[in-house]
Amino acid sequence: MLKIQNSLTKEKEALKPIIPGEIKMYVCGPTVYDEPHIGHLRSAYVFEVVRRYLKFSGFKVNFVRNVTDVDDKIIEKARTAGPKDLNAAVREVSLKYFDLYKNDLKRMGIQDPDFEPKATEYIPQMIALIGELIEKGHAYAAGGDVYFNVATFGNYGEVSHQRIDQMLEEACVETGVLKKSPLDFALWKSGKEDEPTWVSPWGKGRPGWHIECSAMSLSYFGGGFDIHGGGRDLIFPHHENENAQSRCATGKPFVNLWMHHGLITTNGQKMSKSLKNFVTLSRLLEDDPAFGDEILKLTFLGTHYTAPLDYTSERLKMDRQVWKRFMDFFESARNCEKNGAKIAVKSVTEIHHSFREAMDNDFNTPEVLTKMHALINEAHRSGDAIAMVTAAAAIRNFGSEIFGIVFDQNIQATSLKPEIEAAIHQRALARKNKDFNAADDIRNRLLSERNIELRDLPDGRTTWRVKL
Ligand SMILES: [Zn+2]
C-alpha cells in the first residue's frame, strides 16, 4: 500500500482517495517572471513521478498545476520593459517566461497537467470566493483591500504547525495598513492606476496570491481533494492561508494530504542571479547536449523528494558517472541480446515488485536507484547473459514508465558529437539564408543516417539527442 508523508499530520499515511480509485491532485505552479531554473524543474519533476506512479498503481489521476501570471514580481519586471502600456508588458513578461518553463518541461519529458489554469482567467471565481468569506464573517473590506480575519478560524496554524500566540509575537506590524490583526492577510488588493486591475465590489484591484490557488482548485475539483503539493517554502504563509480561506468558505475539509518537496541550493546557497549560481537546463544542455536532461533526472531521483538538494559540480560529476554506468551496462546488455539471450519475464515482474516496494514507501526513488545499481552489479558479477538482458529490461521499462528516463541510449552518439555539431551549424546557416529545404535536408539526414533528433529551443539554439 502506498504511503505518503503528510505535512498536516507529520506522518507517513496510507493514501485513501476520497473517490475510490481516483486521485485529485493540485500543485502550485510557477510565478512566471524569470528564466526557469532547476528548482522549478525539481518541483515539476517530483510531481511528474508522483503522477506516473499513481497511474502505474492503477489510480485515475486528475492533476492540476496552476500558473501565477499576475504578481508584484511580474509587474516589477514589466516596468523595466520601458515606457509602454504596463498591462501589455505584464502579459508579455508572463507569456515569455511561461513558454520557457513549458519548453524546459517538454525537454525533461514532463507531460502537461490535465488542467493548467492561469490566475488571470479565474478572477470572477476569486471575487465570488472573497464575497463568500465576507458574508460568512471571515473577511472584511478596508480601504479598497479585503483581508482574511485569521481570528475567525480556530485551526489557523495547522498546516505549518505554529501557534497563533507565537505567530502574533513574531509578526511585524505594517504601518498604514488597515488590518485588524498583523496576521490577517490580503485577499484583494486595491491596484495602482497603471497596474493590471479588475473591477470588484471593493473597487478596482487584483487578487492576493493565496486566494488564487483556492479559487482555481475549488472550482476545478468542486470541493476538497486528495493531494496538494508544492515546495517547502510554500507551507507558510501560502498553504496555511489557502487552507484557512478554503475551509472557512466551504465549511468542509480542504485537502487530505499535503505533500512538500525540499528545495534546491547550489553549494549551500539559495539560487539567485546576483550570486551567479543560477543553474538552468539550457546551461546543462550546453555542456551535455545529448544527456543533460537525463542526468538532471538522476540528480533529482538520487535525493528523496522531501529532502533538500544541494547542487554542486561534484554532484554533477558523480551523476554523469552514474549515467555513464547505465549506458555501459545497456551497451553490454544489447550485445547479449544480439547474441540471442532471452529476457526472463518472470524475473522482470519480481524486480518490478521490489522497485514498487520502495516507491510505496513515500516514493523512495533513491532506494530504487540503489536497487538498480545492485542489479547491474549482480548481473556483471554473474556474467550470465540472461541476467544481463533481464536486468536491462526491468530497469529500462520501470525507468521509462515511472521516471520518464530513456536509459537505453546509444553510447556511440557521444563520439558523433563533432559531426552533429557541424551539421547543426550548417543548418543554422541555411535557415539564416532562408534556405529551408537545405535545413530540412540536414535535419532529415541526421535522423535517417545517424538516428539523431534535433530540437530547436526558443532562444535560437538547437539541441540534439539519440532517437529511440
Ligand atoms: Zn498555490
Coordinates of C-alpha atoms and ligand atoms in Angstrom, one line a residue:
M1 CA 0.0 0.0 0.0
L2 CA 1.3 3.4 -1.0
K3 CA 2.2 5.6 2.0
I4 CA 2.9 9.4 1.7
Q5 CA 4.4 11.9 4.2
N6 CA 1.6 14.3 5.1
S7 CA 2.8 17.7 6.3
L8 CA -0.5 18.2 8.1
T9 CA 0.0 15.2 10.5
K10 CA 3.8 14.9 10.1
E11 CA 3.3 11.2 9.5
K12 CA 3.5 8.8 6.6
E13 CA -0.1 7.9 5.8
A14 CA -1.7 5.4 3.6
L15 CA -3.3 7.1 0.6
K16 CA -7.0 6.8 0.9
P17 CA -8.7 8.5 -2.1
I18 CA -12.0 10.4 -1.5
I19 CA -13.4 8.7 -4.5
P20 CA -12.1 5.1 -4.6
G21 CA -9.7 4.6 -7.5
E22 CA -9.3 8.3 -8.2
I23 CA -6.8 10.9 -7.1
K24 CA -7.4 14.6 -7.3
M25 CA -4.1 16.4 -7.1
Y26 CA -3.3 20.1 -7.2
V27 CA 0.2 21.5 -7.3
C28 CA 1.3 25.2 -7.1
G29 CA 3.0 26.1 -10.3
P30 CA 5.4 28.8 -11.0
T31 CA 5.1 32.6 -10.9
V32 CA 6.3 33.4 -14.4
Y33 CA 8.7 36.4 -14.2
D34 CA 12.1 34.9 -14.8
E35 CA 14.0 32.1 -16.6
P36 CA 13.2 28.7 -15.1
H37 CA 16.0 27.2 -13.0
I38 CA 16.5 23.6 -11.8
G39 CA 14.4 24.4 -8.6
H40 CA 11.3 24.8 -10.8
L41 CA 12.2 21.7 -12.6
R42 CA 12.7 19.7 -9.4
S43 CA 9.2 20.6 -8.4
A44 CA 7.6 19.7 -11.7
Y45 CA 9.6 16.5 -12.0
V46 CA 8.8 15.4 -8.4
F47 CA 5.1 15.6 -9.1
E48 CA 5.5 14.1 -12.6
V49 CA 7.0 11.0 -11.0
V50 CA 4.2 11.0 -8.4
R51 CA 1.6 11.2 -11.1
R52 CA 3.2 8.5 -13.2
Y53 CA 3.5 6.2 -10.2
L54 CA -0.1 6.8 -9.1
K55 CA -1.3 5.9 -12.6
F56 CA 1.0 2.8 -12.7
S57 CA -0.6 1.8 -9.3
G58 CA -4.0 1.8 -11.0
F59 CA -5.4 5.2 -10.0
K60 CA -7.2 7.5 -12.3
V61 CA -5.3 10.8 -11.7
N62 CA -6.8 14.2 -12.2
F63 CA -3.8 16.6 -12.0
V64 CA -4.0 20.4 -11.9
R65 CA -1.0 22.7 -11.8
N66 CA -1.6 26.4 -12.0
V67 CA 0.4 29.4 -13.3
T68 CA 0.5 32.7 -11.5
D69 CA 0.6 35.2 -14.3
V70 CA -0.1 38.4 -12.3
D71 CA 2.0 39.3 -9.3
D72 CA 4.2 42.1 -7.9
K73 CA 7.4 40.5 -9.4
I74 CA 5.9 40.2 -12.9
I75 CA 4.7 43.8 -12.7
E76 CA 8.2 44.9 -11.5
K77 CA 9.8 43.1 -14.4
A78 CA 7.3 44.6 -16.9
R79 CA 8.1 48.1 -15.6
T80 CA 11.7 47.6 -16.8
A81 CA 10.5 46.9 -20.3
G82 CA 10.3 50.7 -21.0
P83 CA 7.6 53.2 -21.5
K84 CA 4.9 51.0 -22.9
D85 CA 1.5 50.0 -21.7
L86 CA 2.1 48.2 -18.4
N87 CA -0.9 45.8 -19.0
A88 CA 0.5 44.7 -22.3
A89 CA 4.0 44.4 -20.8
V90 CA 2.8 42.2 -17.9
R91 CA 1.2 39.9 -20.4
E92 CA 4.3 39.8 -22.5
V93 CA 6.5 39.0 -19.5
S94 CA 4.3 36.2 -18.2
L95 CA 3.8 34.7 -21.7
K96 CA 7.6 34.8 -22.4
Y97 CA 8.6 33.0 -19.2
F98 CA 5.7 30.6 -19.3
D99 CA 6.9 29.5 -22.7
L100 CA 10.4 29.0 -21.4
Y101 CA 9.1 27.0 -18.5
K102 CA 7.0 24.8 -20.7
N103 CA 9.8 24.3 -23.1
D104 CA 12.1 23.0 -20.3
L105 CA 9.4 20.7 -19.1
K106 CA 8.9 19.3 -22.5
R107 CA 12.6 18.6 -22.8
M108 CA 12.5 16.8 -19.5
G109 CA 9.7 14.7 -20.8
I110 CA 7.3 16.1 -18.2
Q111 CA 3.7 15.8 -19.5
D112 CA 1.1 18.6 -19.4
P113 CA -1.2 18.5 -16.4
D114 CA -4.8 17.6 -17.1
F115 CA -5.6 21.2 -16.4
E116 CA -3.3 24.2 -16.2
P117 CA -5.3 27.3 -15.2
K118 CA -3.8 30.8 -15.3
A119 CA -4.7 33.0 -12.4
T120 CA -5.9 35.8 -14.6
E121 CA -8.6 33.5 -16.1
Y122 CA -10.1 32.9 -12.7
I123 CA -10.7 36.4 -11.4
P124 CA -14.6 36.1 -11.2
Q125 CA -14.2 32.9 -9.2
M126 CA -11.8 34.6 -6.8
I127 CA -14.1 37.6 -6.4
A128 CA -17.0 35.2 -5.6
L129 CA -14.9 33.3 -3.1
I130 CA -13.9 36.5 -1.3
G131 CA -17.6 37.6 -1.3
E132 CA -18.5 34.4 0.4
L133 CA -15.8 34.8 3.0
I134 CA -17.1 38.3 3.8
E135 CA -20.7 37.1 4.0
K136 CA -19.7 34.3 6.4
G137 CA -17.8 36.8 8.6
H138 CA -14.3 35.5 7.8
A139 CA -13.1 38.5 5.9
Y140 CA -13.5 42.3 5.9
A141 CA -13.0 45.1 3.4
A142 CA -10.8 48.0 4.5
G143 CA -9.8 51.0 2.3
G144 CA -10.2 49.1 -1.1
D145 CA -8.5 46.0 0.2
V146 CA -10.1 42.9 1.6
Y147 CA -8.4 40.9 4.4
F148 CA -9.0 37.5 5.8
N149 CA -9.7 37.6 9.6
V150 CA -7.4 35.0 11.0
A151 CA -9.0 35.1 14.4
T152 CA -12.2 33.6 13.0
F153 CA -10.5 30.3 12.1
G154 CA -9.7 28.2 15.1
N155 CA -7.4 25.8 13.2
Y156 CA -5.1 28.5 11.8
G157 CA -1.6 27.2 12.0
E158 CA -2.5 23.6 11.4
V159 CA -0.6 23.2 8.1
S160 CA 2.7 24.9 9.3
H161 CA 2.3 23.6 12.9
Q162 CA 2.5 27.1 14.5
R163 CA 0.5 28.6 17.3
I164 CA -1.4 31.8 16.8
D165 CA 0.0 33.4 20.0
Q166 CA 3.6 32.6 18.9
M167 CA 2.9 33.9 15.4
L168 CA 1.5 37.1 16.9
E169 CA 4.6 37.6 18.9
E170 CA 6.8 37.3 15.9
A171 CA 4.6 39.2 13.4
C172 CA 5.7 42.6 12.3
V173 CA 3.1 45.3 12.3
E174 CA 2.9 47.0 8.9
T175 CA 2.2 50.7 9.1
G176 CA -0.5 52.3 7.0
V177 CA -2.4 49.1 6.6
L178 CA -5.9 48.8 7.9
K179 CA -5.7 45.2 9.2
K180 CA -7.4 44.2 12.4
S181 CA -4.5 41.8 13.3
P182 CA -1.0 41.7 11.9
L183 CA -1.7 38.0 10.9
D184 CA -4.6 38.9 8.7
F185 CA -3.7 38.6 5.0
A186 CA -4.9 40.3 1.8
L187 CA -7.5 38.5 -0.3
W188 CA -7.9 41.5 -2.6
K189 CA -5.5 44.4 -3.1
S190 CA -6.5 47.8 -4.5
G191 CA -4.4 48.5 -7.6
K192 CA -2.3 51.4 -8.7
E193 CA -3.6 53.3 -11.7
D194 CA -1.3 51.9 -14.3
E195 CA -1.2 48.3 -13.0
P196 CA -3.4 45.5 -14.3
T197 CA -6.7 45.7 -12.3
W198 CA -10.1 44.1 -12.3
V199 CA -13.4 45.6 -11.2
S200 CA -14.7 44.2 -7.9
P201 CA -17.4 45.1 -5.3
W202 CA -14.5 46.6 -3.3
G203 CA -13.1 48.8 -6.1
K204 CA -10.5 48.1 -8.8
G205 CA -7.7 45.9 -7.8
R206 CA -6.3 42.4 -8.1
P207 CA -6.4 39.2 -6.0
G208 CA -3.9 38.2 -3.4
W209 CA -1.7 35.2 -4.3
H210 CA -3.2 32.8 -1.8
I211 CA -6.8 33.2 -2.9
E212 CA -5.8 32.4 -6.5
C213 CA -4.9 28.8 -5.6
S214 CA -8.1 28.3 -3.5
A215 CA -10.3 29.6 -6.3
M216 CA -8.7 27.5 -9.0
S217 CA -8.5 24.3 -7.1
L218 CA -12.0 24.5 -5.6
S219 CA -13.7 25.5 -8.9
Y220 CA -11.9 22.7 -10.8
F221 CA -12.5 19.9 -8.2
G222 CA -15.8 21.3 -6.9
G223 CA -14.7 20.9 -3.3
G224 CA -12.0 19.2 -1.2
F225 CA -9.4 17.0 -2.8
D226 CA -6.8 14.3 -2.1
I227 CA -3.3 15.8 -2.6
H228 CA -2.0 19.3 -2.5
G229 CA 1.7 19.7 -3.4
G230 CA 4.3 22.3 -3.5
G231 CA 7.8 23.3 -2.3
R232 CA 8.6 23.5 1.5
D233 CA 8.9 27.3 1.1
L234 CA 5.1 27.4 0.4
I235 CA 4.0 25.9 3.7
F236 CA 3.9 29.3 5.3
P237 CA 2.2 31.6 4.6
H238 CA 0.9 30.3 1.2
H239 CA -0.6 26.9 2.1
E240 CA -1.5 27.9 5.6
N241 CA -3.6 30.7 4.2
E242 CA -5.0 28.7 1.3
N243 CA -6.2 26.1 3.9
A244 CA -7.8 28.7 6.2
Q245 CA -9.7 30.6 3.5
S246 CA -10.8 27.4 1.7
R247 CA -12.0 25.7 4.8
C248 CA -13.9 28.8 6.0
A249 CA -15.5 29.4 2.6
T250 CA -16.8 25.8 2.1
G251 CA -17.2 24.7 5.8
K252 CA -15.7 21.4 4.7
P253 CA -12.3 19.7 4.7
F254 CA -10.0 21.1 2.0
V255 CA -7.0 18.8 1.5
N256 CA -6.4 15.3 2.8
L257 CA -2.7 15.1 2.2
W258 CA -0.2 18.0 1.9
M259 CA 3.0 16.9 0.1
H260 CA 6.0 19.2 0.2
H261 CA 9.3 18.8 -1.6
G262 CA 12.7 20.0 -0.4
L263 CA 14.3 23.0 -2.0
I264 CA 17.5 23.3 -4.1
T265 CA 20.6 25.1 -3.1
T266 CA 23.9 25.4 -5.0
N267 CA 26.9 25.0 -2.9
G268 CA 24.8 25.5 0.2
Q269 CA 23.4 28.9 -1.1
K270 CA 20.0 29.8 -2.3
M271 CA 20.0 30.1 -6.1
S272 CA 19.9 33.7 -7.3
K273 CA 21.0 35.6 -10.4
S274 CA 23.0 38.1 -8.4
L275 CA 25.1 35.3 -6.8
K276 CA 25.7 33.9 -10.3
N277 CA 24.7 30.4 -9.1
F278 CA 21.5 30.2 -11.1
V279 CA 21.5 26.7 -12.7
T280 CA 19.3 26.3 -15.8
L281 CA 18.6 23.3 -18.0
S282 CA 19.8 25.3 -21.1
R283 CA 23.1 25.7 -19.3
L284 CA 23.3 22.0 -18.5
L285 CA 22.5 21.1 -22.1
E286 CA 25.3 23.4 -23.4
D287 CA 27.8 21.1 -21.7
D288 CA 25.8 17.9 -22.3
P289 CA 23.6 18.3 -25.3
A290 CA 22.6 14.7 -25.6
F291 CA 22.0 13.7 -22.0
G292 CA 22.0 16.8 -19.8
D293 CA 18.3 16.4 -19.1
E294 CA 18.6 12.7 -18.2
I295 CA 21.5 13.3 -15.9
L296 CA 19.4 16.0 -14.1
K297 CA 16.6 13.5 -13.6
L298 CA 19.1 11.1 -12.0
T299 CA 20.2 14.0 -9.7
F300 CA 16.6 14.6 -8.6
L301 CA 15.9 10.9 -8.1
G302 CA 19.1 10.4 -6.1
T303 CA 17.7 12.6 -3.3
H304 CA 14.4 11.8 -1.6
Y305 CA 11.9 14.4 -2.7
T306 CA 11.3 15.6 0.9
A307 CA 15.0 16.4 1.5
P308 CA 16.9 19.5 0.5
L309 CA 19.2 19.0 -2.5
D310 CA 22.5 20.8 -2.7
Y311 CA 23.6 21.0 -6.4
T312 CA 27.4 21.2 -6.8
S313 CA 29.8 20.4 -9.5
E314 CA 30.9 17.3 -7.6
R315 CA 27.3 16.2 -7.6
L316 CA 27.0 16.7 -11.4
K317 CA 30.3 14.9 -11.9
M318 CA 29.1 12.0 -9.8
D319 CA 25.7 11.8 -11.6
R320 CA 27.4 11.9 -15.0
Q321 CA 29.4 8.8 -13.9
V322 CA 26.2 7.1 -12.8
W323 CA 24.6 7.9 -16.2
K324 CA 27.7 6.5 -18.0
R325 CA 27.5 3.4 -15.9
F326 CA 23.9 2.8 -17.0
M327 CA 24.9 3.4 -20.6
D328 CA 27.8 1.0 -20.4
F329 CA 25.5 -1.6 -18.9
F330 CA 22.9 -1.2 -21.6
E331 CA 25.6 -1.5 -24.3
S332 CA 26.7 -4.9 -22.8
A333 CA 23.1 -6.0 -22.5
R334 CA 22.4 -5.1 -26.1
N335 CA 25.3 -7.2 -27.2
C336 CA 23.9 -10.1 -25.1
E337 CA 20.6 -9.6 -26.8
K338 CA 22.2 -9.6 -30.2
N339 CA 23.8 -12.9 -29.3
G340 CA 20.4 -14.4 -28.6
A341 CA 20.0 -14.1 -24.8
K342 CA 16.3 -14.0 -23.9
I343 CA 14.6 -12.0 -21.2
A344 CA 13.3 -13.9 -18.2
V345 CA 9.9 -12.3 -18.0
K346 CA 9.0 -13.7 -14.5
S347 CA 12.1 -12.2 -13.1
V348 CA 11.3 -8.8 -14.5
T349 CA 8.0 -8.9 -12.7
E350 CA 9.8 -9.8 -9.4
I351 CA 12.3 -7.0 -9.9
H352 CA 9.4 -4.5 -10.5
H353 CA 7.8 -5.7 -7.4
S354 CA 10.9 -4.8 -5.4
F355 CA 11.1 -1.4 -7.1
R356 CA 7.4 -0.9 -6.1
E357 CA 8.1 -1.7 -2.5
A358 CA 10.5 1.3 -2.4
M359 CA 8.1 3.6 -4.3
D360 CA 5.2 2.6 -2.0
N361 CA 7.3 3.9 0.9
D362 CA 6.7 7.6 0.2
F363 CA 8.2 7.5 -3.3
N364 CA 11.6 6.4 -2.2
T365 CA 13.4 6.9 -5.5
P366 CA 17.0 6.8 -4.1
E367 CA 16.2 3.3 -2.9
V368 CA 15.0 2.3 -6.4
L369 CA 18.3 3.6 -7.9
T370 CA 20.3 1.7 -5.3
K371 CA 18.3 -1.5 -6.3
M372 CA 19.0 -0.8 -9.9
H373 CA 22.8 -0.5 -9.2
A374 CA 22.7 -3.7 -7.2
L375 CA 21.0 -5.5 -10.1
I376 CA 23.7 -4.2 -12.5
N377 CA 26.5 -5.3 -10.2
E378 CA 24.9 -8.7 -9.7
A379 CA 24.4 -9.2 -13.5
H380 CA 28.0 -8.2 -14.2
R381 CA 29.4 -10.5 -11.4
S382 CA 27.4 -13.5 -12.7
G383 CA 28.4 -12.9 -16.3
D384 CA 25.2 -14.5 -17.2
A385 CA 23.7 -13.2 -20.4
I386 CA 20.1 -13.9 -19.4
A387 CA 20.7 -12.0 -16.1
M388 CA 22.1 -9.1 -18.1
V389 CA 19.2 -8.8 -20.6
T390 CA 16.6 -9.3 -17.8
A391 CA 18.1 -6.6 -15.5
A392 CA 18.3 -4.3 -18.5
A393 CA 14.6 -4.9 -19.5
A394 CA 13.5 -4.4 -15.9
I395 CA 15.4 -1.1 -15.5
R396 CA 14.5 0.1 -18.9
N397 CA 10.8 -0.4 -18.5
F398 CA 10.5 0.9 -15.0
G399 CA 12.8 3.8 -15.8
S400 CA 10.8 5.0 -18.8
E401 CA 7.4 4.4 -17.3
I402 CA 7.9 5.9 -13.8
F403 CA 10.9 8.2 -14.2
G404 CA 10.5 9.2 -17.8
I405 CA 14.1 8.3 -18.4
V406 CA 15.3 6.7 -21.5
F407 CA 18.2 4.7 -20.1
D408 CA 18.9 2.6 -23.1
Q409 CA 20.5 5.3 -25.3
N410 CA 23.3 4.7 -27.7
I411 CA 26.7 5.5 -26.2
Q412 CA 28.1 5.8 -29.8
A413 CA 26.2 9.0 -30.1
T414 CA 28.7 10.8 -27.9
S415 CA 31.5 10.0 -30.4
L416 CA 29.3 11.6 -33.2
K417 CA 29.2 14.9 -31.3
P418 CA 31.6 16.9 -33.6
E419 CA 29.8 15.7 -36.7
I420 CA 26.4 16.5 -35.2
E421 CA 27.5 20.0 -34.0
A422 CA 28.9 20.7 -37.5
A423 CA 25.6 19.7 -39.1
I424 CA 23.7 21.9 -36.6
H425 CA 25.9 24.8 -37.6
Q426 CA 25.3 24.3 -41.3
R427 CA 21.6 24.0 -40.7
A428 CA 21.6 27.3 -38.8
L429 CA 23.3 29.0 -41.7
A430 CA 20.9 27.5 -44.2
R431 CA 18.0 28.8 -42.1
K432 CA 19.6 32.2 -41.8
N433 CA 19.7 32.3 -45.6
K434 CA 16.1 31.2 -45.7
D435 CA 17.1 28.0 -47.5
F436 CA 14.6 25.9 -45.6
N437 CA 14.8 23.0 -47.9
A438 CA 18.5 22.6 -47.2
A439 CA 17.9 23.0 -43.5
D440 CA 15.2 20.3 -43.6
D441 CA 17.6 18.0 -45.6
I442 CA 20.2 18.3 -42.8
R443 CA 17.7 17.5 -40.2
N444 CA 16.3 14.5 -42.1
R445 CA 19.7 13.1 -42.9
L446 CA 20.8 13.2 -39.2
L447 CA 17.7 11.3 -38.3
S448 CA 17.8 8.7 -41.1
E449 CA 21.5 8.1 -41.1
R450 CA 22.6 8.8 -37.5
N451 CA 19.3 8.4 -35.7
I452 CA 19.8 11.8 -34.2
E453 CA 16.9 14.0 -33.4
L454 CA 17.2 17.8 -33.4
R455 CA 15.3 20.1 -31.2
D456 CA 15.0 23.9 -31.6
L457 CA 15.0 26.0 -28.4
P458 CA 13.1 29.3 -28.2
D459 CA 16.3 31.1 -27.6
G460 CA 17.5 30.1 -31.1
R461 CA 19.8 27.3 -30.1
T462 CA 19.4 23.7 -31.3
T463 CA 20.0 20.7 -29.2
W464 CA 20.1 17.0 -30.2
R465 CA 19.6 13.6 -28.8
V466 CA 19.5 10.0 -29.9
K467 CA 16.1 9.0 -31.2
L468 CA 14.9 5.6 -29.9
Ligands
ZN1 ZN -0.5 27.9 -4.7

